PDB file of N, CA and C in Angstrom:
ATOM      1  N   UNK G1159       7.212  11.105 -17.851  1.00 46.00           N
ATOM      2  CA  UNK G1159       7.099  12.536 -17.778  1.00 46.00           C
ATOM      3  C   UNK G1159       8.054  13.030 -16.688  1.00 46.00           C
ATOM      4  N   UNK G1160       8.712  14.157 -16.981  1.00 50.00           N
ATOM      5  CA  UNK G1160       9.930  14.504 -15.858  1.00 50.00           C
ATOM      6  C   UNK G1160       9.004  15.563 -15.093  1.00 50.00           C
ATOM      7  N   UNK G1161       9.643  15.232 -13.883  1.00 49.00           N
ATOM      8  CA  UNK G1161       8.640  16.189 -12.585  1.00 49.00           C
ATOM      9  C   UNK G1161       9.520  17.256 -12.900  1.00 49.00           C
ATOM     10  N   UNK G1162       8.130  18.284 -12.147  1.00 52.00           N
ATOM     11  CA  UNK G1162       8.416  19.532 -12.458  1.00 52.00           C
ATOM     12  C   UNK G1162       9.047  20.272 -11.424  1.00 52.00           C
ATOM     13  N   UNK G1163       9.181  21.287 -12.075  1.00 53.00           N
ATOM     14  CA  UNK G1163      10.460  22.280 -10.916  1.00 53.00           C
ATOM     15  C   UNK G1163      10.048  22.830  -9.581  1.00 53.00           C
ATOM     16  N   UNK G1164      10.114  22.451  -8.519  1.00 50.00           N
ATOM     17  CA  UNK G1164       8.630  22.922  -7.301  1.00 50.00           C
ATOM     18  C   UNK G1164       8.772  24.799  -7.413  1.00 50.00           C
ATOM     19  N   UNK G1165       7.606  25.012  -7.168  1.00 56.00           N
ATOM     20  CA  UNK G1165       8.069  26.430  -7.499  1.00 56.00           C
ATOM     21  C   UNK G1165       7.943  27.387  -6.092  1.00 56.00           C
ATOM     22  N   UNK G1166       8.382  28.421  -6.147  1.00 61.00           N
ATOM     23  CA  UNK G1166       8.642  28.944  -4.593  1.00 61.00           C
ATOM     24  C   UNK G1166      10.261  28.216  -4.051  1.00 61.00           C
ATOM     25  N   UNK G1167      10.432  27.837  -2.959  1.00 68.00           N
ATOM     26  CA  UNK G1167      11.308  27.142  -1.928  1.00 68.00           C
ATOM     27  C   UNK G1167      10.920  25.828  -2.200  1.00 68.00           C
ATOM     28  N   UNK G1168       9.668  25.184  -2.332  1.00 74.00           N
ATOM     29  CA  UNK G1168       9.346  23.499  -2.509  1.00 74.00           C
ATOM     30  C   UNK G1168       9.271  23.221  -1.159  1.00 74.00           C
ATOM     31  N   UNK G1169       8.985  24.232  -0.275  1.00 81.00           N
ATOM     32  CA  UNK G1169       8.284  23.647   1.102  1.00 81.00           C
ATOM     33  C   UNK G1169       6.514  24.068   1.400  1.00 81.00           C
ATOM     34  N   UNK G1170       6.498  23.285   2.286  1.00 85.00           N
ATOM     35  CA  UNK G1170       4.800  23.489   2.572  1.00 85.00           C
ATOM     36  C   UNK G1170       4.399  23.328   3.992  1.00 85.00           C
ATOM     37  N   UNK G1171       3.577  23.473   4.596  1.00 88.00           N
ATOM     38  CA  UNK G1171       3.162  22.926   5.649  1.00 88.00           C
ATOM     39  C   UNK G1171       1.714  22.225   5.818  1.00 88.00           C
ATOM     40  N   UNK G1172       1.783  21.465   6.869  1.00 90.00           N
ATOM     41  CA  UNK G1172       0.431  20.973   6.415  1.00 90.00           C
ATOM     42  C   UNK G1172      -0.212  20.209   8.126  1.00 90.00           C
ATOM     43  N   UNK G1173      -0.796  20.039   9.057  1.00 93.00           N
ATOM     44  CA  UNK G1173      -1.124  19.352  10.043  1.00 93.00           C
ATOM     45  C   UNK G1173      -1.675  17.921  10.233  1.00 93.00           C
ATOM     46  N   UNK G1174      -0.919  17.917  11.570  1.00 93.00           N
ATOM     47  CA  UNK G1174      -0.984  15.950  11.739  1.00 93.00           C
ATOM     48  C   UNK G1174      -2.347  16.062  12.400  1.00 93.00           C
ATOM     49  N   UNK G1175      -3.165  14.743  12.164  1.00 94.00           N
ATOM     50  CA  UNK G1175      -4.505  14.714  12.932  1.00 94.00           C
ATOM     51  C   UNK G1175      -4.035  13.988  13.831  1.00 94.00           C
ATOM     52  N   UNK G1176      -5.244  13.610  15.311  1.00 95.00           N
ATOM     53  CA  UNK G1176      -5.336  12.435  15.922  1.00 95.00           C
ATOM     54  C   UNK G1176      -4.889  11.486  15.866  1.00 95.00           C
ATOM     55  N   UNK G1177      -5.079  11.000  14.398  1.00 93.00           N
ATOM     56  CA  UNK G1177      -4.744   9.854  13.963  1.00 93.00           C
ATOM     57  C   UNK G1177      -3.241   9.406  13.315  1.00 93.00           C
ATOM     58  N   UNK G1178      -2.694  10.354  13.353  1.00 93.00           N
ATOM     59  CA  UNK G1178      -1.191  10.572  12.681  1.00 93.00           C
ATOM     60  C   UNK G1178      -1.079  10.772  11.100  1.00 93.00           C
ATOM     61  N   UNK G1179      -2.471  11.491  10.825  1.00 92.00           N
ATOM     62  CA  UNK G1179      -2.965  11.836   9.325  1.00 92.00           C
ATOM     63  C   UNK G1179      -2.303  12.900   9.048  1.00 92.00           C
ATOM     64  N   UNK G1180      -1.829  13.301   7.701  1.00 92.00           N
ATOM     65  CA  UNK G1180      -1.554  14.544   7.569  1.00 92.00           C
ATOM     66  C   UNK G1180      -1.791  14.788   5.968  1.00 92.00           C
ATOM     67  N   UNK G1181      -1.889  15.804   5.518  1.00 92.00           N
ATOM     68  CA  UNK G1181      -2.177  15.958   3.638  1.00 92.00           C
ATOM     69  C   UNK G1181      -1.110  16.422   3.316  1.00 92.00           C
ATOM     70  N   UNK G1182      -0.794  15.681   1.767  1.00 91.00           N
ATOM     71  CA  UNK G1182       0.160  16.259   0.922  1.00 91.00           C
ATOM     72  C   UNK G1182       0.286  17.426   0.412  1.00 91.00           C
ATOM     73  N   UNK G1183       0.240  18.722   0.608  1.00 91.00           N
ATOM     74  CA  UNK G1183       0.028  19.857   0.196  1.00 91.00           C
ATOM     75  C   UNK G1183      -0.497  19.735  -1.390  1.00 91.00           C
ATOM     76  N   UNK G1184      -1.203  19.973  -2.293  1.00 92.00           N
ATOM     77  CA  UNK G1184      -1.100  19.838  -3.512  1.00 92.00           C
ATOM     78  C   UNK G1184      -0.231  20.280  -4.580  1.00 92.00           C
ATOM     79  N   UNK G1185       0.295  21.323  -4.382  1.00 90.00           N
ATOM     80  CA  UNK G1185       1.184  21.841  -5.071  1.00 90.00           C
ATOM     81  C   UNK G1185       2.785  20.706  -5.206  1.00 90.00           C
ATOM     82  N   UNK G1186       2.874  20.086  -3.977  1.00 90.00           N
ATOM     83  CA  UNK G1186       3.748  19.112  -3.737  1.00 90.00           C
ATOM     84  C   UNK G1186       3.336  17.692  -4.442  1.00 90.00           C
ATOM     85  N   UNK G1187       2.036  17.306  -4.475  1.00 90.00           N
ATOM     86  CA  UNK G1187       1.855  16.086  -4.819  1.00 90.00           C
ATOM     87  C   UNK G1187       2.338  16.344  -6.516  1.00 90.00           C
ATOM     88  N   UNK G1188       1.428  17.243  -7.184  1.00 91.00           N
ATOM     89  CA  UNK G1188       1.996  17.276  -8.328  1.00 91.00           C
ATOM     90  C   UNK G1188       2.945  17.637  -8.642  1.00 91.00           C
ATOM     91  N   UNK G1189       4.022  17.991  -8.441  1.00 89.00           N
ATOM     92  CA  UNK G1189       5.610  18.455  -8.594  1.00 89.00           C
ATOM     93  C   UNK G1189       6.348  17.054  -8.476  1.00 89.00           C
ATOM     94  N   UNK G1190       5.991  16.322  -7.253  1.00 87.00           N
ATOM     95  CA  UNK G1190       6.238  14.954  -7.521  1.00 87.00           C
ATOM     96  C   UNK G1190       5.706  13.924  -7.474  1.00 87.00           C
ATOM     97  N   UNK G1191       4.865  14.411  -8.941  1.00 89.00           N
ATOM     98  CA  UNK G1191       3.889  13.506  -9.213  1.00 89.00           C
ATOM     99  C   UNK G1191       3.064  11.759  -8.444  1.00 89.00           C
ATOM    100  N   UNK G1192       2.787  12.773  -7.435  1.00 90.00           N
ATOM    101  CA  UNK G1192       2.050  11.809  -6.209  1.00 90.00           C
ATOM    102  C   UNK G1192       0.531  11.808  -6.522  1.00 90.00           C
ATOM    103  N   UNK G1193       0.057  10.995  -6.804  1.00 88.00           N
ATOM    104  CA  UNK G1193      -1.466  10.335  -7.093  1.00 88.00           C
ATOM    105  C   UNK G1193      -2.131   9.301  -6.450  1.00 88.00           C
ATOM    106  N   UNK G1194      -3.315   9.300  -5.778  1.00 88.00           N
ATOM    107  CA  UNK G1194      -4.199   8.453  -5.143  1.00 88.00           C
ATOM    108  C   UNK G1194      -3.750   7.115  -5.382  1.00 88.00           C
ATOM    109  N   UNK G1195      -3.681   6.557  -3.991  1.00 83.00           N
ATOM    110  CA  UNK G1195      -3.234   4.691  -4.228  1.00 83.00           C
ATOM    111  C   UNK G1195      -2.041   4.564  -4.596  1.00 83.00           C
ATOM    112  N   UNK G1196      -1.285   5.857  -4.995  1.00 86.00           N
ATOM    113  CA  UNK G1196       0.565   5.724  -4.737  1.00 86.00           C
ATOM    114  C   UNK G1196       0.658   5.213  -3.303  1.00 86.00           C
ATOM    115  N   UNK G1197       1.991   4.403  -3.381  1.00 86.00           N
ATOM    116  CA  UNK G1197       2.812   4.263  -2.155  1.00 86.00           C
ATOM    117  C   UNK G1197       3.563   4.927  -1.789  1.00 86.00           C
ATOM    118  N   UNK G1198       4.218   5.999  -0.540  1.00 89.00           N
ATOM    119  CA  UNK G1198       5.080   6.630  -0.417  1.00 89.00           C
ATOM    120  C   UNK G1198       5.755   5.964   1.196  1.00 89.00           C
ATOM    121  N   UNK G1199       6.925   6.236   1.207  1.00 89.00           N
ATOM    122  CA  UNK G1199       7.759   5.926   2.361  1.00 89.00           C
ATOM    123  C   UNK G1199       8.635   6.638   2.795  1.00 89.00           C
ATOM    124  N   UNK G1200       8.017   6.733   4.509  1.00 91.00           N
ATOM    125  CA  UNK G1200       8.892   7.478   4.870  1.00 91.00           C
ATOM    126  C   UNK G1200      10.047   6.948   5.784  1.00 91.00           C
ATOM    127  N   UNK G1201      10.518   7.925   5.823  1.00 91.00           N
ATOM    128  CA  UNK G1201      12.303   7.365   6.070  1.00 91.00           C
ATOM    129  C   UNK G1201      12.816   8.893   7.042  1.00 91.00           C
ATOM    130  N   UNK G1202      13.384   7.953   8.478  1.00 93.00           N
ATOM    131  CA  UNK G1202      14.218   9.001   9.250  1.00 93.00           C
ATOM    132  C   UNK G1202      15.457   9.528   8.502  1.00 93.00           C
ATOM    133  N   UNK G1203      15.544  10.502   7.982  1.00 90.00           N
ATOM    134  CA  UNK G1203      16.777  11.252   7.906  1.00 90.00           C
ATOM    135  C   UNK G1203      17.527  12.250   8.203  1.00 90.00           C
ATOM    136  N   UNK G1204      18.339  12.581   8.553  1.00 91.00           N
ATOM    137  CA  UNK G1204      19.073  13.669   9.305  1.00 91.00           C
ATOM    138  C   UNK G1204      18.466  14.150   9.834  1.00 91.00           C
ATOM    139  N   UNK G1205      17.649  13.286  10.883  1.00 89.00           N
ATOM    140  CA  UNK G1205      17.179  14.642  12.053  1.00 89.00           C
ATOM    141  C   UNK G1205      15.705  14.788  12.157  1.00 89.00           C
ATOM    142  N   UNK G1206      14.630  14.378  10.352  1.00 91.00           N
ATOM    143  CA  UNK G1206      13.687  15.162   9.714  1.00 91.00           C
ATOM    144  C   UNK G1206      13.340  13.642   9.209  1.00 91.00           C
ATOM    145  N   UNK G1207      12.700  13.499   8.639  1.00 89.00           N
ATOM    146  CA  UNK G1207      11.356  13.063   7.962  1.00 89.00           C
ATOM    147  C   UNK G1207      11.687  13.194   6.241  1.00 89.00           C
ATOM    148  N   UNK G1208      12.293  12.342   5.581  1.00 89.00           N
ATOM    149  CA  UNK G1208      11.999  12.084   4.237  1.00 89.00           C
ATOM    150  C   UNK G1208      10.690  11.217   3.737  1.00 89.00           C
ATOM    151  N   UNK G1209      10.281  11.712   2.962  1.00 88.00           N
ATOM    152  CA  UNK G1209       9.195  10.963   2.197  1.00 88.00           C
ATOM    153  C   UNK G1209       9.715  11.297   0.590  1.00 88.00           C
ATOM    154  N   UNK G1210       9.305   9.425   0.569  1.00 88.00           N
ATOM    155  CA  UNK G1210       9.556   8.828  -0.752  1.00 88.00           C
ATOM    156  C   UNK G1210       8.547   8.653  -1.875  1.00 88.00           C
ATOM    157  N   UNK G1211       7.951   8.899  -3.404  1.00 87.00           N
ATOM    158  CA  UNK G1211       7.690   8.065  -3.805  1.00 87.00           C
ATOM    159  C   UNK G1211       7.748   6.645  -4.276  1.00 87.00           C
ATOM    160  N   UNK G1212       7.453   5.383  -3.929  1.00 84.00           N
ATOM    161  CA  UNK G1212       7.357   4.220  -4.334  1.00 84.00           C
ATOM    162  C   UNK G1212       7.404   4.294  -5.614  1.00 84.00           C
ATOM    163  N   UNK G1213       7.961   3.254  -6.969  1.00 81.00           N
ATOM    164  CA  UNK G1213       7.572   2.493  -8.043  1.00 81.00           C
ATOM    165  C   UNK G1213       7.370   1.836  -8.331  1.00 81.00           C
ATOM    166  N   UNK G1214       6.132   1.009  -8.319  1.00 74.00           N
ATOM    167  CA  UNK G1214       5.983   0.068  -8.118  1.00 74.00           C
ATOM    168  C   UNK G1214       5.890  -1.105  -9.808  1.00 74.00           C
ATOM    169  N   UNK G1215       6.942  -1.765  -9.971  1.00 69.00           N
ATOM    170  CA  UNK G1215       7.105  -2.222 -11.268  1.00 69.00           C
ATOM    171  C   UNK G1215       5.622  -3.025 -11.591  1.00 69.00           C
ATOM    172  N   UNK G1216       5.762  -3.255 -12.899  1.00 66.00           N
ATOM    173  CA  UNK G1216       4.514  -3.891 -13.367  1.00 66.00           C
ATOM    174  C   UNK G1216       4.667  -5.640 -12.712  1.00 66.00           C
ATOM    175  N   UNK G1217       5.885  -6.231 -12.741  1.00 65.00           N
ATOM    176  CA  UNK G1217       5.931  -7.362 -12.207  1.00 65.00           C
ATOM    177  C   UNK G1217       5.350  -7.434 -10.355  1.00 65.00           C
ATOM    178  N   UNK G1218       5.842  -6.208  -9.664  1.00 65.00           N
ATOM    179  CA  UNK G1218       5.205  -6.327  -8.294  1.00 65.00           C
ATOM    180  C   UNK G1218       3.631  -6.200  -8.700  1.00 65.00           C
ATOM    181  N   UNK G1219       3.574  -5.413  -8.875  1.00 67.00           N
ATOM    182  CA  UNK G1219       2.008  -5.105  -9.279  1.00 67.00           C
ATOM    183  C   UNK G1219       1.169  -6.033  -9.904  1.00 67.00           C
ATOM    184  N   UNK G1220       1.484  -7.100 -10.439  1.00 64.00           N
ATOM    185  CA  UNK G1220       1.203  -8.347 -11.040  1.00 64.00           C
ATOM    186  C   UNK G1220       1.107  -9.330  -9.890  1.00 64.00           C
ATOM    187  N   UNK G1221       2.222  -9.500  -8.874  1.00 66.00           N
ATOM    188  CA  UNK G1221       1.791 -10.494  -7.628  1.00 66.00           C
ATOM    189  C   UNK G1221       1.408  -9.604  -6.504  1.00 66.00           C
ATOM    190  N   UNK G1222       0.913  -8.268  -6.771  1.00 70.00           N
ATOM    191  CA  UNK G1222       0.155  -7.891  -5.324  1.00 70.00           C
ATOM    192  C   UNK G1222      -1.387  -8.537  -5.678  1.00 70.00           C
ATOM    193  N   UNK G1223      -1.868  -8.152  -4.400  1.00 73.00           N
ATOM    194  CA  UNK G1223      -3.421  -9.111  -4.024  1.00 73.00           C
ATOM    195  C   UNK G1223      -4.422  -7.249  -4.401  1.00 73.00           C
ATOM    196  N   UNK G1224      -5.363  -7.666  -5.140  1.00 77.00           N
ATOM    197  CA  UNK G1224      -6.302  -6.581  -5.432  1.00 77.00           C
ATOM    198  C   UNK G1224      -7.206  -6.676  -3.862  1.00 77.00           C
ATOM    199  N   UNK G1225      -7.325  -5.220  -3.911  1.00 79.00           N
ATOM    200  CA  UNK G1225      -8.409  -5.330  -2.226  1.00 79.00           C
ATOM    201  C   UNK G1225      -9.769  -6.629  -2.511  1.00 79.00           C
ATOM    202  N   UNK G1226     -10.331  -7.013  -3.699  1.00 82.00           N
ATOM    203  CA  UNK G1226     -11.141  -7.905  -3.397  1.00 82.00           C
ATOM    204  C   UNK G1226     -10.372  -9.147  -2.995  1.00 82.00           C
ATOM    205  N   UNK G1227      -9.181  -9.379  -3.549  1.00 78.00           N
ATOM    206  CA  UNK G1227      -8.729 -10.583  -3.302  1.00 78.00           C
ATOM    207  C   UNK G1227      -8.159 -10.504  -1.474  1.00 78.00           C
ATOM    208  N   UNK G1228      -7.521  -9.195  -1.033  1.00 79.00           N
ATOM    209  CA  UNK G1228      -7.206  -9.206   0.110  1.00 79.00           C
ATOM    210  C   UNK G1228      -8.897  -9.240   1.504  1.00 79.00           C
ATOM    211  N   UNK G1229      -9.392  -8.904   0.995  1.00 82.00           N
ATOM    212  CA  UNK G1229     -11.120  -8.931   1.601  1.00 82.00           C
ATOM    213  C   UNK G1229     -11.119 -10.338   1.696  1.00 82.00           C
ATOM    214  N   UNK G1230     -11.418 -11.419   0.761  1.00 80.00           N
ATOM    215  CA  UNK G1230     -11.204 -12.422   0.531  1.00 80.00           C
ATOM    216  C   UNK G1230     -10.417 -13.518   1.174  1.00 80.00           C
ATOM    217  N   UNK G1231      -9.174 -12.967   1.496  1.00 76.00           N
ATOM    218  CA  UNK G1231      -8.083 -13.585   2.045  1.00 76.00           C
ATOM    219  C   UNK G1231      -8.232 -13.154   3.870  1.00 76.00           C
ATOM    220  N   UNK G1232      -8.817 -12.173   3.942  1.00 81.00           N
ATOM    221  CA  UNK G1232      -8.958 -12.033   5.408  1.00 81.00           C
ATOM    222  C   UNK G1232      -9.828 -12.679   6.144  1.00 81.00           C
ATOM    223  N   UNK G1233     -10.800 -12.940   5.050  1.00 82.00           N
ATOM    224  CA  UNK G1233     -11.889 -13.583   5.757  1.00 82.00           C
ATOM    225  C   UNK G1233     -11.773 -14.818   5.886  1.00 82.00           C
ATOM    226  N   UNK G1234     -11.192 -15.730   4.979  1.00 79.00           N
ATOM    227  CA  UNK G1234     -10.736 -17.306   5.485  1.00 79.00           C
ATOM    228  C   UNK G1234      -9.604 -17.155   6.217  1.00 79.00           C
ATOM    229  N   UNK G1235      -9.025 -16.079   6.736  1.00 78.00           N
ATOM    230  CA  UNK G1235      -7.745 -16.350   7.506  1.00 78.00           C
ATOM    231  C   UNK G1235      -8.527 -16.292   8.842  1.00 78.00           C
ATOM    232  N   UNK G1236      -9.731 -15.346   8.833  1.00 82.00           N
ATOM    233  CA  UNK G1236     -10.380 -15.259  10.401  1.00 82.00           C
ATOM    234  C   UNK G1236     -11.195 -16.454  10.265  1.00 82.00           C
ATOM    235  N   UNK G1237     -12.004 -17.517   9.206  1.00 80.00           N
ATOM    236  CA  UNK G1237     -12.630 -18.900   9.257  1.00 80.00           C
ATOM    237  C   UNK G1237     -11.782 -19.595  10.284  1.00 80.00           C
ATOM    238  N   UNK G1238     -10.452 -19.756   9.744  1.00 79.00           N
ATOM    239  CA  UNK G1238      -8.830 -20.606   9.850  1.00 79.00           C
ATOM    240  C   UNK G1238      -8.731 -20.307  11.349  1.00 79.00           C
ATOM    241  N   UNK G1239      -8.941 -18.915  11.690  1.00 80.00           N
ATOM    242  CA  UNK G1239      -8.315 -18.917  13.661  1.00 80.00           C
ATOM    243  C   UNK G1239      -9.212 -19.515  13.751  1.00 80.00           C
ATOM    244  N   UNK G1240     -10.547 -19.084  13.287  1.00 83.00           N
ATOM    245  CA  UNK G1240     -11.901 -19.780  14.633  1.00 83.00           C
ATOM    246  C   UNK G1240     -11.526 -21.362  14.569  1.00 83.00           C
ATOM    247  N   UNK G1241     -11.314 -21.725  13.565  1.00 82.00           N
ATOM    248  CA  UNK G1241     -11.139 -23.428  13.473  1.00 82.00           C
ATOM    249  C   UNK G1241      -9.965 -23.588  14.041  1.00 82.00           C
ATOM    250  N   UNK G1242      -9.062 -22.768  14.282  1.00 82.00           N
ATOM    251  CA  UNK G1242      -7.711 -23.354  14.759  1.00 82.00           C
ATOM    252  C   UNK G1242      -6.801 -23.774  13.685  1.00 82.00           C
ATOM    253  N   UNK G1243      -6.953 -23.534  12.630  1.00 76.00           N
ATOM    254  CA  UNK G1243      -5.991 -23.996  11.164  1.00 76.00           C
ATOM    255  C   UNK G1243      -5.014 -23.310  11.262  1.00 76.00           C
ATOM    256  N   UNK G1244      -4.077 -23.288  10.687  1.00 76.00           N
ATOM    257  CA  UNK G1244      -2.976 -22.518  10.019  1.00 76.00           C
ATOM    258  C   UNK G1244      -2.821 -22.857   8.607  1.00 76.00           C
ATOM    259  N   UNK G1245      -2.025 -22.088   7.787  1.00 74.00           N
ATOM    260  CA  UNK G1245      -2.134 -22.268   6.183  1.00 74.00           C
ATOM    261  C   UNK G1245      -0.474 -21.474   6.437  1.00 74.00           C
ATOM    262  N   UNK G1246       0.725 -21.829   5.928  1.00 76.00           N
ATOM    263  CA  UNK G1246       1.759 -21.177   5.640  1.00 76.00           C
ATOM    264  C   UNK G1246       1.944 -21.284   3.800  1.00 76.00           C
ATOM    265  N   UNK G1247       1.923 -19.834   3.786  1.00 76.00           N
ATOM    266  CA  UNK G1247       2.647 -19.645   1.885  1.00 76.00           C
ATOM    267  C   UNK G1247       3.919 -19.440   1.808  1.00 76.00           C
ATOM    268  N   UNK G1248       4.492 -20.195   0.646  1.00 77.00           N
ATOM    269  CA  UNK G1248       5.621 -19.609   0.309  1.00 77.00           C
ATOM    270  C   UNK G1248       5.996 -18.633  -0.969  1.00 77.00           C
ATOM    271  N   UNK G1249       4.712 -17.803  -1.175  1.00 74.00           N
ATOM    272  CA  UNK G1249       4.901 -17.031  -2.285  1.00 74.00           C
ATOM    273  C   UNK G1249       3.124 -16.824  -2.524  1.00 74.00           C
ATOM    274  N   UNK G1250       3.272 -15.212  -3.125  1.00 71.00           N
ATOM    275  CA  UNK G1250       1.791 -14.728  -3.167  1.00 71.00           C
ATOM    276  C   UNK G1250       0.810 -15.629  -4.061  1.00 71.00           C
ATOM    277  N   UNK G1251       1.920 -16.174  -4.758  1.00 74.00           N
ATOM    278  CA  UNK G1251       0.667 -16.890  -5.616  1.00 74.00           C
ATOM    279  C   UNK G1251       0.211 -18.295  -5.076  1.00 74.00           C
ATOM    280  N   UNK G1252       0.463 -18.874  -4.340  1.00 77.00           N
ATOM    281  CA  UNK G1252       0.409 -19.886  -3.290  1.00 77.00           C
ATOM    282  C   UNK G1252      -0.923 -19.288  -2.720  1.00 77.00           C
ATOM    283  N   UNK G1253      -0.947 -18.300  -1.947  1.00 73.00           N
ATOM    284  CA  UNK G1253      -1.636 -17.785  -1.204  1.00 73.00           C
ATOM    285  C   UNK G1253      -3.144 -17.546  -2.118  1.00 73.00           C
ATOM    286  N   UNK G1254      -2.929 -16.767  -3.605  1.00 71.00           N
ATOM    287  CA  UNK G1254      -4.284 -16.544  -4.093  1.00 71.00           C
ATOM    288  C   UNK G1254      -4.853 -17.492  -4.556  1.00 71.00           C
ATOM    289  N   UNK G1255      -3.691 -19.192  -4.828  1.00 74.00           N
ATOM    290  CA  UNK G1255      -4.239 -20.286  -5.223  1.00 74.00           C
ATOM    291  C   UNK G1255      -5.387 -20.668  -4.200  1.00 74.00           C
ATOM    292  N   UNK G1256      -4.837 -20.488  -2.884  1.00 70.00           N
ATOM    293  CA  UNK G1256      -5.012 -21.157  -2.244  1.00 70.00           C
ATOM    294  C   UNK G1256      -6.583 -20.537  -1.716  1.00 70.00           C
ATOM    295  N   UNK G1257      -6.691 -19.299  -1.522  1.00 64.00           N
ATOM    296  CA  UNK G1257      -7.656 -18.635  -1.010  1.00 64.00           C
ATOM    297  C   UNK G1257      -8.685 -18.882  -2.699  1.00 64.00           C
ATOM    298  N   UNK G1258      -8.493 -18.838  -3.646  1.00 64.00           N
ATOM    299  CA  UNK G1258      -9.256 -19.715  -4.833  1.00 64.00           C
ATOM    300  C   UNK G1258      -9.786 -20.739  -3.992  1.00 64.00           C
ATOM    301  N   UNK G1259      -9.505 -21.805  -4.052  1.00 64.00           N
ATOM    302  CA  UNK G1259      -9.678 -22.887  -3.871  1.00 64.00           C
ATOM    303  C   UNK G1259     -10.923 -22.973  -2.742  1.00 64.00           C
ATOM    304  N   UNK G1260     -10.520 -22.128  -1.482  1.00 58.00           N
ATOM    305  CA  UNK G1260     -10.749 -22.553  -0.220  1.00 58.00           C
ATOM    306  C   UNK G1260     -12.515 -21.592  -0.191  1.00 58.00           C
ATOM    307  N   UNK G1261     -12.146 -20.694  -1.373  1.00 55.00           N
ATOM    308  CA  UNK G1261     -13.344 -19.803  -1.793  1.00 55.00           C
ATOM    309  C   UNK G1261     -14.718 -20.982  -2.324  1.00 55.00           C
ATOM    310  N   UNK G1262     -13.930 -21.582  -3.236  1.00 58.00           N
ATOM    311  CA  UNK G1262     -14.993 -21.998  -4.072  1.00 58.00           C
ATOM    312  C   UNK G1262     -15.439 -23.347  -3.133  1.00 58.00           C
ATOM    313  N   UNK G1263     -14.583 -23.677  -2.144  1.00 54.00           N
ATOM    314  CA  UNK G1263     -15.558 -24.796  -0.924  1.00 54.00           C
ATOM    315  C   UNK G1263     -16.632 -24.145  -0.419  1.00 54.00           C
ATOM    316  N   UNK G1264     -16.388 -23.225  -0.017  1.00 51.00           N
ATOM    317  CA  UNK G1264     -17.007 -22.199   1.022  1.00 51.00           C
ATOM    318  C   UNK G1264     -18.544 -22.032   0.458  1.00 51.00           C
ATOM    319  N   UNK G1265     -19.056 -21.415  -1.056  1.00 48.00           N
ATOM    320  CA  UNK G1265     -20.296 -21.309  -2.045  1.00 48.00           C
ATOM    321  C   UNK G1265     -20.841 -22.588  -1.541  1.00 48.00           C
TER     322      UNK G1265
END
């Protein structure tokens, strides 16, 4: 679907919290078509603040870790300090083999 034409100027304003939070104006998210659990990146440019949408191909999206699997993976990585282990991956799927595996000792 081709994004749409921002209407007005295509500027907005919007405030930073405490936390370095700030909201996408809405009128902006949908113009470029920005939706919950998108990735966006921002980037110093001339001076100002670009923000990017991410695309994230179906192949990345295929070796990212789902939050249960990253829940999962945090918690034998904090087992691993208390014991003093280390585990090095050389690729995500290494890693979900591995947190498999180290899961089903654990039951």
């Amino acid at each position: 679907m081709p994004a749409k034409r921002p209407r007005g100027n295509g500027h907005a304003t919007s405030i930073v919290s405490v936390r370095g939070q700030t909201i996408i104006p809405k009128r902006l998210r949908d113009t470029c078509q920005i939706h919950e659990g998108d990735r966006i990146r921002w980037r110093l440019y001339k001076g100002g603040l670009l923000v990017e949408r991410l695309i994230i191909t179906p192949a990345q999206k295929a070796d990212a870790l789902t939050d249960r699997e990253w829940r999962q993976l945090d918690r034998l990585v904090s087992r691993q300090r208390k014991a003093q282990q280390r585990t090095h991956y050389t690729s995500v799927e290494d890693a979900k083999g591995h947190s498999r595996k180290l899961t089903r000792h654990a039951h």
